[in-house]
Short mmCIF file of C-alpha atoms in Angstrom, two decimals:
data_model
loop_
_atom_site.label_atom_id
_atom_site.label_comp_id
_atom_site.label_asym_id
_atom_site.label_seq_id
_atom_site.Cartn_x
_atom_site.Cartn_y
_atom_site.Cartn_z
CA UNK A 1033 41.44 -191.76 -55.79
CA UNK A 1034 42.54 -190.28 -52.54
CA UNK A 1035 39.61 -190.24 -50.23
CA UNK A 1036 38.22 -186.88 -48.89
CA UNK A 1037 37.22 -187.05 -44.99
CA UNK A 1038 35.74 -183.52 -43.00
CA UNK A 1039 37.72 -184.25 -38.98
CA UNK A 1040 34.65 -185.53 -37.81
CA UNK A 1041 34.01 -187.82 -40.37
CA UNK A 1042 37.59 -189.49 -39.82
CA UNK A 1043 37.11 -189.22 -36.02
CA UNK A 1044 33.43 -191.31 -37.05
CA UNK A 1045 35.63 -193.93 -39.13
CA UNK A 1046 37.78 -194.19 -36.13
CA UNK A 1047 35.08 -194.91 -34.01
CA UNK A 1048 32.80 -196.66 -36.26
CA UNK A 1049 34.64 -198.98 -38.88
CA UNK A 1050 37.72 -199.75 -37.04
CA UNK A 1051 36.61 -201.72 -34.19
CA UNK A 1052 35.30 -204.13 -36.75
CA UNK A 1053 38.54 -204.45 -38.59
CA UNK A 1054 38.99 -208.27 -37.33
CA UNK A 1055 35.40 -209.14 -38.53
CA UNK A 1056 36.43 -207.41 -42.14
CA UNK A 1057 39.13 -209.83 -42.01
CA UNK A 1058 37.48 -212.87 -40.80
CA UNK A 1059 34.74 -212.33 -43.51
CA UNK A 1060 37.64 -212.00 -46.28
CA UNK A 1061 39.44 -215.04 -45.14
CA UNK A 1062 35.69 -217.07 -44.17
CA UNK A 1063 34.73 -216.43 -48.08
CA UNK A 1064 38.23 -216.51 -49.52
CA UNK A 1065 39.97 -219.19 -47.88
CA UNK A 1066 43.53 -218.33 -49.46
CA UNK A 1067 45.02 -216.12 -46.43
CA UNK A 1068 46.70 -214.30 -49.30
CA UNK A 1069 43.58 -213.69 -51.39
CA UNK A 1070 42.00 -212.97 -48.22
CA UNK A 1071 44.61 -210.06 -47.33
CA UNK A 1072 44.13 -208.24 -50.65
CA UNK A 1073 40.58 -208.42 -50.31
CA UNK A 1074 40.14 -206.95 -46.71
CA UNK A 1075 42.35 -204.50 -47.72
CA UNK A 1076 40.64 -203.44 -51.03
CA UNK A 1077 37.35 -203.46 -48.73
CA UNK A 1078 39.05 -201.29 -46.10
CA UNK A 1079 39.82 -198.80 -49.06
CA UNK A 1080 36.37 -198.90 -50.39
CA UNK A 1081 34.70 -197.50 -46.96
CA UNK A 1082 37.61 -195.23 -46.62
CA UNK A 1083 36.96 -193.70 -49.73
CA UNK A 1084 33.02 -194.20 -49.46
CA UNK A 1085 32.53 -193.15 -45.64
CA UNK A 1086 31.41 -189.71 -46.44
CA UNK A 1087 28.62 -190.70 -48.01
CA UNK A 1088 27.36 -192.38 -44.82
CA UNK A 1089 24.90 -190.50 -43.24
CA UNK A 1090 25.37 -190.59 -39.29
CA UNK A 1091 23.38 -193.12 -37.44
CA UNK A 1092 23.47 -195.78 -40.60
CA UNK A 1093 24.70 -198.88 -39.15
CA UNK A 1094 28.13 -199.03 -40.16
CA UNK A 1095 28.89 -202.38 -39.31
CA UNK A 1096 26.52 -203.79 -41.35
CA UNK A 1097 27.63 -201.65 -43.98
CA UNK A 1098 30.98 -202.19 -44.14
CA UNK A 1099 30.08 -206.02 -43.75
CA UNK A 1100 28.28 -205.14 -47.49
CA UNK A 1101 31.17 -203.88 -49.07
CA UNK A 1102 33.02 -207.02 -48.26
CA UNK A 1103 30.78 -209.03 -49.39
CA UNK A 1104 30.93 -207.22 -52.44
CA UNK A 1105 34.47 -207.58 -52.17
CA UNK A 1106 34.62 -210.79 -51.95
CA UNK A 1107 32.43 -211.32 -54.47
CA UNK A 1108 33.53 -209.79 -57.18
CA UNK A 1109 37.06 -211.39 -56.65
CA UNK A 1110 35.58 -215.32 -56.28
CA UNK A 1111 34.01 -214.08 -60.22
CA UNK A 1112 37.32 -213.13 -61.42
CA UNK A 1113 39.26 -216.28 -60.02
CA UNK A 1114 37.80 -219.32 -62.12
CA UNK A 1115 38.53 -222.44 -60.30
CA UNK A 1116 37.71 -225.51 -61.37
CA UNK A 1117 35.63 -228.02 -58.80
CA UNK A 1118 34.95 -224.80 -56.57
CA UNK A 1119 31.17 -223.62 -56.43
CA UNK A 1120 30.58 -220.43 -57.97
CA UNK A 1121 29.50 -217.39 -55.73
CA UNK A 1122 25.42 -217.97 -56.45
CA UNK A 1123 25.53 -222.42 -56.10
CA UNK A 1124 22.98 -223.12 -53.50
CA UNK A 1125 23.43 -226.85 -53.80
CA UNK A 1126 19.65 -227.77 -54.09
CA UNK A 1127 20.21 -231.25 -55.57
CA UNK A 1128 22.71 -231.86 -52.75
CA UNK A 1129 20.64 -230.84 -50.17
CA UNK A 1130 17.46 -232.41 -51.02
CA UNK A 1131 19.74 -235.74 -51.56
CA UNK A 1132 19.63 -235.33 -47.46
CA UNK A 1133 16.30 -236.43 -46.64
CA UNK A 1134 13.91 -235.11 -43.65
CA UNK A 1135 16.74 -233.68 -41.58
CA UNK A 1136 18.41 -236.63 -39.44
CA UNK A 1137 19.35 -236.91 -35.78
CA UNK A 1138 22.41 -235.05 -34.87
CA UNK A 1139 24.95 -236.77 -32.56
CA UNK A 1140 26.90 -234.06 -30.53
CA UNK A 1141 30.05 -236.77 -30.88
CA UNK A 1142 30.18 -235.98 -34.42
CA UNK A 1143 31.09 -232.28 -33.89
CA UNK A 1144 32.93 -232.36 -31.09
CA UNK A 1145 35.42 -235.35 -32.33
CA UNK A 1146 35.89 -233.86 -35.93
CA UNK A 1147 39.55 -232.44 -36.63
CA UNK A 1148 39.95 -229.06 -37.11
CA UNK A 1149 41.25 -230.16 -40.75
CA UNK A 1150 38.00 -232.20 -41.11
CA UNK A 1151 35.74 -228.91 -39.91
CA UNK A 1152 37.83 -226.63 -42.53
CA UNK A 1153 37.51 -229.06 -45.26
CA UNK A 1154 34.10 -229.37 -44.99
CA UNK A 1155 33.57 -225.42 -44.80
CA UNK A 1156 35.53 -225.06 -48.00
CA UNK A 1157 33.29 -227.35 -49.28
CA UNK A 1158 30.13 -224.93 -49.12
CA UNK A 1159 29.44 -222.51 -51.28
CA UNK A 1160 31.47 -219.36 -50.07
CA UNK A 1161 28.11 -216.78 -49.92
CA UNK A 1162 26.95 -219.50 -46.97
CA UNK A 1163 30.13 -219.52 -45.24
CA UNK A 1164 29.84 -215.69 -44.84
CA UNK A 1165 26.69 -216.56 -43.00
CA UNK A 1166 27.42 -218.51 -40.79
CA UNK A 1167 30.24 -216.45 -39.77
CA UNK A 1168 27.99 -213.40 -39.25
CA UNK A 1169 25.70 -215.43 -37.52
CA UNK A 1170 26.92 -217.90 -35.32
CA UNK A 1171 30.43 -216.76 -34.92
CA UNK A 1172 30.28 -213.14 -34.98
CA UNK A 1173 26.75 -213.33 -33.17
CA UNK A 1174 24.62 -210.97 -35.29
CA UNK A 1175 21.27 -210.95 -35.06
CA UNK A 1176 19.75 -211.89 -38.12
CA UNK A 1177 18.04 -209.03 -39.50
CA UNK A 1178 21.67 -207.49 -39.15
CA UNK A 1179 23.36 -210.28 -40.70
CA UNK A 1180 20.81 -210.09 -43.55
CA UNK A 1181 21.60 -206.40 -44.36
CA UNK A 1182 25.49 -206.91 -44.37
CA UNK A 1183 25.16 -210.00 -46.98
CA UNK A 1184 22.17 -207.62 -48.84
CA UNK A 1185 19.58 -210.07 -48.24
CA UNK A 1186 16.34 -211.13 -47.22
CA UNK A 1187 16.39 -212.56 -43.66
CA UNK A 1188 14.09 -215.27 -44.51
CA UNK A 1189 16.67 -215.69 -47.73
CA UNK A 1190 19.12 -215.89 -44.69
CA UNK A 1191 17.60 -218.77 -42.68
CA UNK A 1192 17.71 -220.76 -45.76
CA UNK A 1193 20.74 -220.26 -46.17
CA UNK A 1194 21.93 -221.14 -42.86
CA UNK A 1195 19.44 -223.85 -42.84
CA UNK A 1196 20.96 -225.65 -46.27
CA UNK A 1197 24.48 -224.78 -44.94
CA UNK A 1198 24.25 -226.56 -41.52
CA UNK A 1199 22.70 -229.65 -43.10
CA UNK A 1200 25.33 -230.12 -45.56
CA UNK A 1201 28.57 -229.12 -43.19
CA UNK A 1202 26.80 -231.63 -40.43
CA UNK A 1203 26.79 -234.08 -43.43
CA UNK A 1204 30.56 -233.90 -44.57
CA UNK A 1205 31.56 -234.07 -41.11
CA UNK A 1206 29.72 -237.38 -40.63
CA UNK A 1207 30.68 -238.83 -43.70
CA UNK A 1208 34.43 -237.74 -42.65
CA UNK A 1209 33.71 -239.90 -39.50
CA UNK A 1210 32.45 -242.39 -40.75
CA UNK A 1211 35.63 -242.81 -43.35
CA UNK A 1212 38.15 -241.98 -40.55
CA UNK A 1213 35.94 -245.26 -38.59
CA UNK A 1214 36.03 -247.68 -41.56
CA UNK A 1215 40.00 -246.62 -42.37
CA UNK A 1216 40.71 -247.75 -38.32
CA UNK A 1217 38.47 -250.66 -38.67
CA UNK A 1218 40.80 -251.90 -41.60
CA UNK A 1219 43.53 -251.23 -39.79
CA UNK A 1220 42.57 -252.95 -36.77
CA UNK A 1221 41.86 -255.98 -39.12
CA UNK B 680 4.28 -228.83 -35.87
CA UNK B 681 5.44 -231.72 -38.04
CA UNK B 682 9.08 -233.12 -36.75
CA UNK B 683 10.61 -231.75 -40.12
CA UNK B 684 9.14 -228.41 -39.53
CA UNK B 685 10.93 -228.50 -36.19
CA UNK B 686 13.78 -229.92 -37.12
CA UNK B 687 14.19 -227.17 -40.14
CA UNK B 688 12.94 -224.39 -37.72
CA UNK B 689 15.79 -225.05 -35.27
CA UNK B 690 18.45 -225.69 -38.10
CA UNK B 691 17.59 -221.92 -39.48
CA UNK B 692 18.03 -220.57 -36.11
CA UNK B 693 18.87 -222.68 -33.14
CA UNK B 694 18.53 -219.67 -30.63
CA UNK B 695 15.12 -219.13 -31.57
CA UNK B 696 15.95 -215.40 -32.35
CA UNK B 697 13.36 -215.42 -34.83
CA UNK B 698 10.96 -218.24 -33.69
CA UNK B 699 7.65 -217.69 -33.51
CA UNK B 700 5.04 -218.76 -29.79
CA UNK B 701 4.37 -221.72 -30.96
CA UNK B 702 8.18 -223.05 -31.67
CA UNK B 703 8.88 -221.90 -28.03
CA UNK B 704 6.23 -223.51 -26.36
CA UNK B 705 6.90 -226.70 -28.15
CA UNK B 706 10.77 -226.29 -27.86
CA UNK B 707 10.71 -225.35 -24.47
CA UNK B 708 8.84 -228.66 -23.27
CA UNK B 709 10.26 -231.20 -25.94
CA UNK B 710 13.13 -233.21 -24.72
CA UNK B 711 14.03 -233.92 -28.14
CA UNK B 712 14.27 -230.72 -29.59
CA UNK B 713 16.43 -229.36 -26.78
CA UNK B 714 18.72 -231.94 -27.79
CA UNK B 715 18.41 -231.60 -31.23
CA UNK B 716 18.93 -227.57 -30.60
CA UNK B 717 21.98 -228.01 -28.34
CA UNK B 718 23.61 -230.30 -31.34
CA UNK B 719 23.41 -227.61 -33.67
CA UNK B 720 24.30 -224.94 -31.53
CA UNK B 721 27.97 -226.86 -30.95
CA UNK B 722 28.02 -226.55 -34.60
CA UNK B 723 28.41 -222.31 -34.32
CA UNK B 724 30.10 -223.03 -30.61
CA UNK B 725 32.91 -225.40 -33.11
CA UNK B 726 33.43 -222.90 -35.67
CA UNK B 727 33.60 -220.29 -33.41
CA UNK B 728 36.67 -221.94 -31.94
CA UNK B 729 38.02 -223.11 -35.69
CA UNK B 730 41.33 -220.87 -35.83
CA UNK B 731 40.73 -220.27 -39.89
CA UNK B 732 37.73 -219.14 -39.08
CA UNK B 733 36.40 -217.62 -36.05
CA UNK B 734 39.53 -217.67 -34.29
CA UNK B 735 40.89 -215.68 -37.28
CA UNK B 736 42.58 -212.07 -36.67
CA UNK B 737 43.63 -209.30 -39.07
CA UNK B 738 47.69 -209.51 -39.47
CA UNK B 739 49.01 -206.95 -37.79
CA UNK B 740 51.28 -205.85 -40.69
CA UNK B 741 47.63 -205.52 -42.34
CA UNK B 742 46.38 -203.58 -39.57
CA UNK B 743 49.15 -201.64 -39.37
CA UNK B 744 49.42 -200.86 -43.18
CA UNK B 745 45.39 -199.78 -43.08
CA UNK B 746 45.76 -197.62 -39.83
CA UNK B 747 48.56 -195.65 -41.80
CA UNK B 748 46.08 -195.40 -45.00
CA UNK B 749 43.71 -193.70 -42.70
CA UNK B 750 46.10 -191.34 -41.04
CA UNK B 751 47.36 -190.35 -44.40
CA UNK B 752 43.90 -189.03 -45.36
CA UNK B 753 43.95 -185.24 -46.07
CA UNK B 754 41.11 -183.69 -43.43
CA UNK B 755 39.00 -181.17 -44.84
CA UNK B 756 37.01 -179.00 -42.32
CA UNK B 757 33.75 -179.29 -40.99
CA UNK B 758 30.75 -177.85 -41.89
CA UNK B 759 29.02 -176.57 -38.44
CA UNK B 760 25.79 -176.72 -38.30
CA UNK B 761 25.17 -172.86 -36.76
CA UNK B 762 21.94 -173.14 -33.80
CA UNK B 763 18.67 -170.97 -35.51
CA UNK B 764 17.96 -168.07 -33.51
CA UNK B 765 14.55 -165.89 -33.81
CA UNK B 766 14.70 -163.64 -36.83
CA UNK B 767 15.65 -160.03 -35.59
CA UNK B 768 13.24 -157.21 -35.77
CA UNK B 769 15.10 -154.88 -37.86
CA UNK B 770 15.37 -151.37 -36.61
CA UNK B 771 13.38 -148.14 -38.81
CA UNK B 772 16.89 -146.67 -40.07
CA UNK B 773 17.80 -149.99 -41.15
CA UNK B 774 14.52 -150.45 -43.27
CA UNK B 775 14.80 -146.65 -44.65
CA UNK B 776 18.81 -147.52 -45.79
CA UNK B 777 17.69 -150.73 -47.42
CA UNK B 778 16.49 -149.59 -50.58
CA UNK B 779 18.93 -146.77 -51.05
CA UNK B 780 22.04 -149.29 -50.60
CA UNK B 781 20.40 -151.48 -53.28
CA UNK B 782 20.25 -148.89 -55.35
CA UNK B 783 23.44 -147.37 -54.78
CA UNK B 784 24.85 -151.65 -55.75
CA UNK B 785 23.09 -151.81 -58.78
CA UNK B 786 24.82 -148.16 -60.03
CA UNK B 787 27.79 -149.45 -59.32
CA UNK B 788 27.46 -152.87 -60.40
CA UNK B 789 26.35 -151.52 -63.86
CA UNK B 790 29.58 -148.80 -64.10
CA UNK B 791 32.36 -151.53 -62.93
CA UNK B 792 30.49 -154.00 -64.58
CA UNK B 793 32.09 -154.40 -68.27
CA UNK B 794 35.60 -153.63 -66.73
CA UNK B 795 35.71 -156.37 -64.36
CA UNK B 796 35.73 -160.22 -65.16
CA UNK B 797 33.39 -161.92 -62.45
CA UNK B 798 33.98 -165.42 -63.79
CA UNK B 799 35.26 -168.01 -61.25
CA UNK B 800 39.08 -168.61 -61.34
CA UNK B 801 39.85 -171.44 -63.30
CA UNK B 802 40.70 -173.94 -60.75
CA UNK B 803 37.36 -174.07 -58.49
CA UNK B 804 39.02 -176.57 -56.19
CA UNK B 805 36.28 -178.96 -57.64
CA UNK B 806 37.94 -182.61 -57.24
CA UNK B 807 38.07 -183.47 -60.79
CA UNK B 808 35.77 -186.91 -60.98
CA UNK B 809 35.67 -189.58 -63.92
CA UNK B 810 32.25 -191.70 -65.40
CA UNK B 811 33.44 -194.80 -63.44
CA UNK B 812 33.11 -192.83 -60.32
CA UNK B 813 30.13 -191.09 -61.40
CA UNK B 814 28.67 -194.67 -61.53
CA UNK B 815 30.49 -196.35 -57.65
CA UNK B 816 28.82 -192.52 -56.20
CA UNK B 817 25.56 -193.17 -57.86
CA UNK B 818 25.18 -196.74 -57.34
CA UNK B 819 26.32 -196.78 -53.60
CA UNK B 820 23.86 -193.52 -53.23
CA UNK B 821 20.85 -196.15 -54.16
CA UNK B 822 21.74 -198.84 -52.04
CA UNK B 823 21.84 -195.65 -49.43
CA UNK B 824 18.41 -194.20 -50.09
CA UNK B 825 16.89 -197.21 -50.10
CA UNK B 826 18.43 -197.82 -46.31
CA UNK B 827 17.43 -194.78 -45.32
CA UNK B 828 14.21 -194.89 -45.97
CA UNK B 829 13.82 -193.32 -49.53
CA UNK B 830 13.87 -189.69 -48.67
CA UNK B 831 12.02 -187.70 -50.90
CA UNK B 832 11.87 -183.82 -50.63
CA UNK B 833 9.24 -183.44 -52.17
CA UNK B 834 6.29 -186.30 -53.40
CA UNK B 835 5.93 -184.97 -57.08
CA UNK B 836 4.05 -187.09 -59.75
CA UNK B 837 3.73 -184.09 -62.46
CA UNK B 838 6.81 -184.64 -64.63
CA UNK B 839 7.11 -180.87 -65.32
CA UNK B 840 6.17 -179.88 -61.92
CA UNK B 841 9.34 -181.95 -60.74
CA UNK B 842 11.21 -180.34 -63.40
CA UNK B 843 10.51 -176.98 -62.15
CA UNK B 844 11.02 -178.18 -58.51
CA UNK B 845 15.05 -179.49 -59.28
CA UNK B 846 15.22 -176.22 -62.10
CA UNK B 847 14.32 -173.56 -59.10
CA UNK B 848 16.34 -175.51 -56.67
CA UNK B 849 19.74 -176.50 -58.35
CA UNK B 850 21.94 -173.71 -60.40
CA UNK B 851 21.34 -176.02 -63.64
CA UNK B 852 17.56 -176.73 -65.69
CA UNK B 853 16.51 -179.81 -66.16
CA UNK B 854 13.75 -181.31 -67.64
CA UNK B 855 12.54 -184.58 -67.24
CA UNK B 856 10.97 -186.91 -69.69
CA UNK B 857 7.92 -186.98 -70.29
CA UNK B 858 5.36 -189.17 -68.24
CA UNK B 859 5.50 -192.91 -69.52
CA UNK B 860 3.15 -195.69 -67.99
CA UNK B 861 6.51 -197.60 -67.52
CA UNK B 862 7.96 -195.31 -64.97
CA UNK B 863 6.10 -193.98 -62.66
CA UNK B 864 7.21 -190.75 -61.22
CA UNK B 865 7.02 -190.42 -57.10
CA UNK B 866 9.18 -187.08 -56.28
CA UNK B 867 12.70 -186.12 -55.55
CA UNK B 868 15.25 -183.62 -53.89
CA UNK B 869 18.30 -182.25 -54.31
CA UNK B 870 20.99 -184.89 -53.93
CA UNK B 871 24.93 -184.51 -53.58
CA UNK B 872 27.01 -187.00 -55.61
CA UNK B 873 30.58 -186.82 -57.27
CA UNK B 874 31.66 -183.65 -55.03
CA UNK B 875 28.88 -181.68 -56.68
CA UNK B 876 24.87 -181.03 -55.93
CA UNK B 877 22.99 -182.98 -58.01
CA UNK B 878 19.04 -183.50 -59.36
CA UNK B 879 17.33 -186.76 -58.32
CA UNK B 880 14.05 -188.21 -59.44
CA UNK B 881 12.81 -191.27 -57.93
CA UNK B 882 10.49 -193.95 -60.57
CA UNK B 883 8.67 -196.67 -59.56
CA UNK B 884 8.72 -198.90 -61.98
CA UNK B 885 6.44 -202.69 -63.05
CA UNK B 886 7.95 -204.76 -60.49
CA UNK B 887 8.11 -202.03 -57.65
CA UNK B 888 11.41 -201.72 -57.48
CA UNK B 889 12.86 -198.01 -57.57
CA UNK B 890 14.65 -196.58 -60.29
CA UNK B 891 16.57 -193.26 -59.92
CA UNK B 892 17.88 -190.34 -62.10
CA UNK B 893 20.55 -188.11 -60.93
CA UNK B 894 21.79 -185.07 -63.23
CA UNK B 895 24.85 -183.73 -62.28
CA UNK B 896 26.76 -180.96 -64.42
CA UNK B 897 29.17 -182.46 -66.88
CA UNK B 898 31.79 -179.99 -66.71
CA UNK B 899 35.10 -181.79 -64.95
CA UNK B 900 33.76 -184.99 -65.71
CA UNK B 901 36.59 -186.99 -67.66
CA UNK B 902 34.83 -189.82 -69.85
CA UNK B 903 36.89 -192.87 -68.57
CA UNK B 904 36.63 -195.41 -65.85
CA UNK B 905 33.49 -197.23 -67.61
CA UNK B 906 32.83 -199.50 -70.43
CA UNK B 907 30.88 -197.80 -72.91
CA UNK B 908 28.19 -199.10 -76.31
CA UNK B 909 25.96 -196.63 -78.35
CA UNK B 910 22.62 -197.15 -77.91
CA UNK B 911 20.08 -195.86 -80.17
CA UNK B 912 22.87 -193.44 -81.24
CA UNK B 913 24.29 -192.12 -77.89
CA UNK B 914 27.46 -193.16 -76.28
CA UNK B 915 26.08 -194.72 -72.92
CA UNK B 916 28.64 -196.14 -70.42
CA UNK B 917 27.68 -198.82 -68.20
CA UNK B 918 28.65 -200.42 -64.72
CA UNK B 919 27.37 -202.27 -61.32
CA UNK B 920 28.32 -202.10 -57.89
CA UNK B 921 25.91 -202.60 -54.93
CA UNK B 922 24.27 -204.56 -56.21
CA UNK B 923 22.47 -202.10 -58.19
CA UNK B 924 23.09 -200.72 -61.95
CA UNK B 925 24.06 -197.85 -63.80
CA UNK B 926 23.51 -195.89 -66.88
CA UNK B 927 25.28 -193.10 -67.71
CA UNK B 928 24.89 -190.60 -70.62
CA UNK B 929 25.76 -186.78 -71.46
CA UNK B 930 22.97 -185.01 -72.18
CA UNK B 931 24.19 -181.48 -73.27
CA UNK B 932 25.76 -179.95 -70.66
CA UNK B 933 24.29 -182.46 -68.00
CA UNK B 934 25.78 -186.08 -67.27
CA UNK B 935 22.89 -187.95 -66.49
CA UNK B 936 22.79 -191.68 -64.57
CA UNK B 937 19.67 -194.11 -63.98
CA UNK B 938 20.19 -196.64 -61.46
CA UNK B 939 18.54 -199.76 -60.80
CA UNK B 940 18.72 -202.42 -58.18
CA UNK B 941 20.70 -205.05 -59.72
CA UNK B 942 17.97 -206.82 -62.79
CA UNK B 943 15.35 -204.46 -62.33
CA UNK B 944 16.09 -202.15 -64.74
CA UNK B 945 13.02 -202.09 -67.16
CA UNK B 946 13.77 -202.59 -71.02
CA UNK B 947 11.92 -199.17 -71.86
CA UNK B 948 14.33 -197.09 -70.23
CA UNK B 949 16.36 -196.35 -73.23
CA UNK B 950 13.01 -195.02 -75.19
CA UNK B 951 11.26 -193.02 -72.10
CA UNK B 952 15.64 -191.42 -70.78
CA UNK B 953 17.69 -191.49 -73.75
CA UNK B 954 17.69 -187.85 -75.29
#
């Protein structure tokens, strides 16, 4: 379907959803992980507000919407691609997180020492909804209530979320320490 | 505040956006939790700096192919919006003339009347939609009303009173079914979806949630684009997007669609909508 724009409409799309372009992307490739999958994604999203833009009414946030329809997006590809030992779109890892305990001391070292590889592996690891939140939120900087309208959720269904991802990332990375610390110790030996 | 209800406070949201008095008093004067908040914070500061991640850019071949998408969209014009102006006082010739000029129409409407065909031209430059589109329009248009604010023309709970309401207002009837404890009716207005105007009426239904008819003429409407079942003898094609659900049906010369937010669609609806 070839999308139907009035001039101000497209000069609004201009103004309004390309700016955000790179956060489209960074969403796609955050949830997706495949740079490939990613690509197709962002640009299936991009079509989708193209073609649903003039249905916007003026003074909607558009960020937040176009922020839904990747989610969407995303979502509806992670359903069609089965993988096996990846968590499907709606996991919310309650056994794994209440494995955790009372919420431990965190040691700065941990974060700031971890590999790049180590930090991505462990993202992978989480569910892909939370990984969109945390990119909204603490990478993108959205305020929550924002954040919570792009991912069409409750903001207190947010916080959880962010809550039960940071645990479990700050979790992997210390267990990724602590393997990379008993691998040197035996080598040491 | 308990430690763990501190500790979880400030792992939901380590900049205290949405803390309440209490967490900032405490967090402002705790050693510990500015430590504990600075730790997680490096978390977001890490990622933000993680070049899969937040460090992460559109391709520019991307970019670039997207940017040519959108300058390859056909622009339509706009519609301006013209500035009201006080109603003029219409001058005494002008008031004598009126009734002789409608008059004079009406003669000559009748004499040129059986020669001439005023049907519209075939092609109506109406952009021929299918069901499947019927169902993205009506679906996104939920997940719209509800962020607008549900906008309601009018606050009708009379089902025939609504009826007339969409009947006067749209170039179409309609009549809506009759009133069922299941759905309760709240208003409507006149709604624009697939390219054409449209009748919407707005149900609350057991859990609160909304549920929404639209009516749009069936004419142009190709029957593809949408899985399809019978249901108690009508064909009724089915789909989600926005997190919100769609029925679609033709009822005579009327295609109609009830939406629901995603699960919320109450069982009854095919006994209270269905014709």
């Amino acid at each position: 379907m070839t999308p139907r724009l009035t001039a101000s409409e497209k000069q609004r799309f201009e103004n309004e959803v390309v700016p955000h372009l790179d956060v489209l992307y960074r969403m796609a490739r955050s949830v997706c992980c495949d740079r490939d999958v990613a690509d197709e994604v962002a640009q299936e999203a991009f079509l989708k507000a193209l073609g649903g833009f003039h249905g916007l009414r003026p003074g909607t946030n558009s960020r937040a919407w176009l922020a839904r329809i990747v989610h969407n997006a995303c979502r509806d590809n992670w359903r069609q691609r089965t993988r096996r030992g990846e968590h499907g779109w709606d996991d919310d890892l309650e056994a794994e997180v209440d494995a955790l305990g009372a919420a431990p001391d965190w040691q700065p070292g941990v974060i700031r020492e971890a590999f790049d590889d180590d930090v991505e592996t462990a993202l992978q690891a989480l569910p892909p909804r939370w990984r969109a939140a945390i990119l909204l939120v603490d990478v993108e900087g959205w305020s929550y209530d924002e954040a919570a309208e792009g991912l069409g959720i409750a903001s207190g269904s947010l916080r959880s979320a962010l809550h039960r991802a940071r645990r479990v990332l700050y979790a992997r990375l210390v267990e990724t320490a602590a393997g990379r610390g008993r691998r040197m110790g035996e080598a040491a030996t | 505040m308990s430690r763990d209800r501190l500790c979880r406070v400030i792992l939901e949201d380590p900049h205290g956006e949405t803390w309440d008095e209490q967490a900032h008093v405490h967090a402002a004067e705790c050693a510990e939790c500015v430590a504990y908040r600075t730790s997680v914070a490096a978390l977001g500061d890490r990622l933000q700096a993680l070049p899969s991640f937040g460090g992460a850019t559109l391709p520019p071949m991307l970019r670039g192919a997207m940017l040519e998408h959108l300058a390859a969209v056909p622009v339509s014009a706009d519609i301006v919006d013209l500035p009201t102006r006080p109603r003029e006082t219409t001058a005494w010739w002008r008031r004598a003339a009126t009734p002789a000029a409608i008059a004079a129409s009406l003669v000559l409407g009748i004499i040129i009347g059986d020669r001439v065909d005023f049907r519209p031209p075939a092609d109506t430059g109406e952009v021929p939609r299918s069901v499947g589109q019927y169902i993205s329009d009506v679906t996104h248009d939920h997940y719209l009303i509800e962020r607008i604010g549900r906008p309601l023309e009018v606050a009708l709970t009379d089902e025939d009173e609504m009826s007339g309401w969409l009947s006067n207002s749209l170039a179409f009837d309609i009549e809506l079914p009759v009133r069922d404890p299941a759905f309760d009716l709240e208003g409507g207005r006149v709604w624009h979806t697939v390219g054409r105007l449209s009748a919407m009426a707005s149900y609350v239904v057991g859990d609160g949630s909304r549920v929404i008819l639209f009516a749009v003429p069936a004419l142009g409407l190709s029957l593809d684009g949408a899985p399809s079942e019978i249901v108690d003898g009508v064909r009724v094609y089915h789909g989600a997007e926005w997190d919100h659900e769609a029925r679609v049906w033709i009822d005579g010369d009327l295609a109609m669609a009830l939406v629901a937010p995603e699960g919320h669609m109450p069982d009854d609806w095919r006994r209270v909508f269905l014709p």
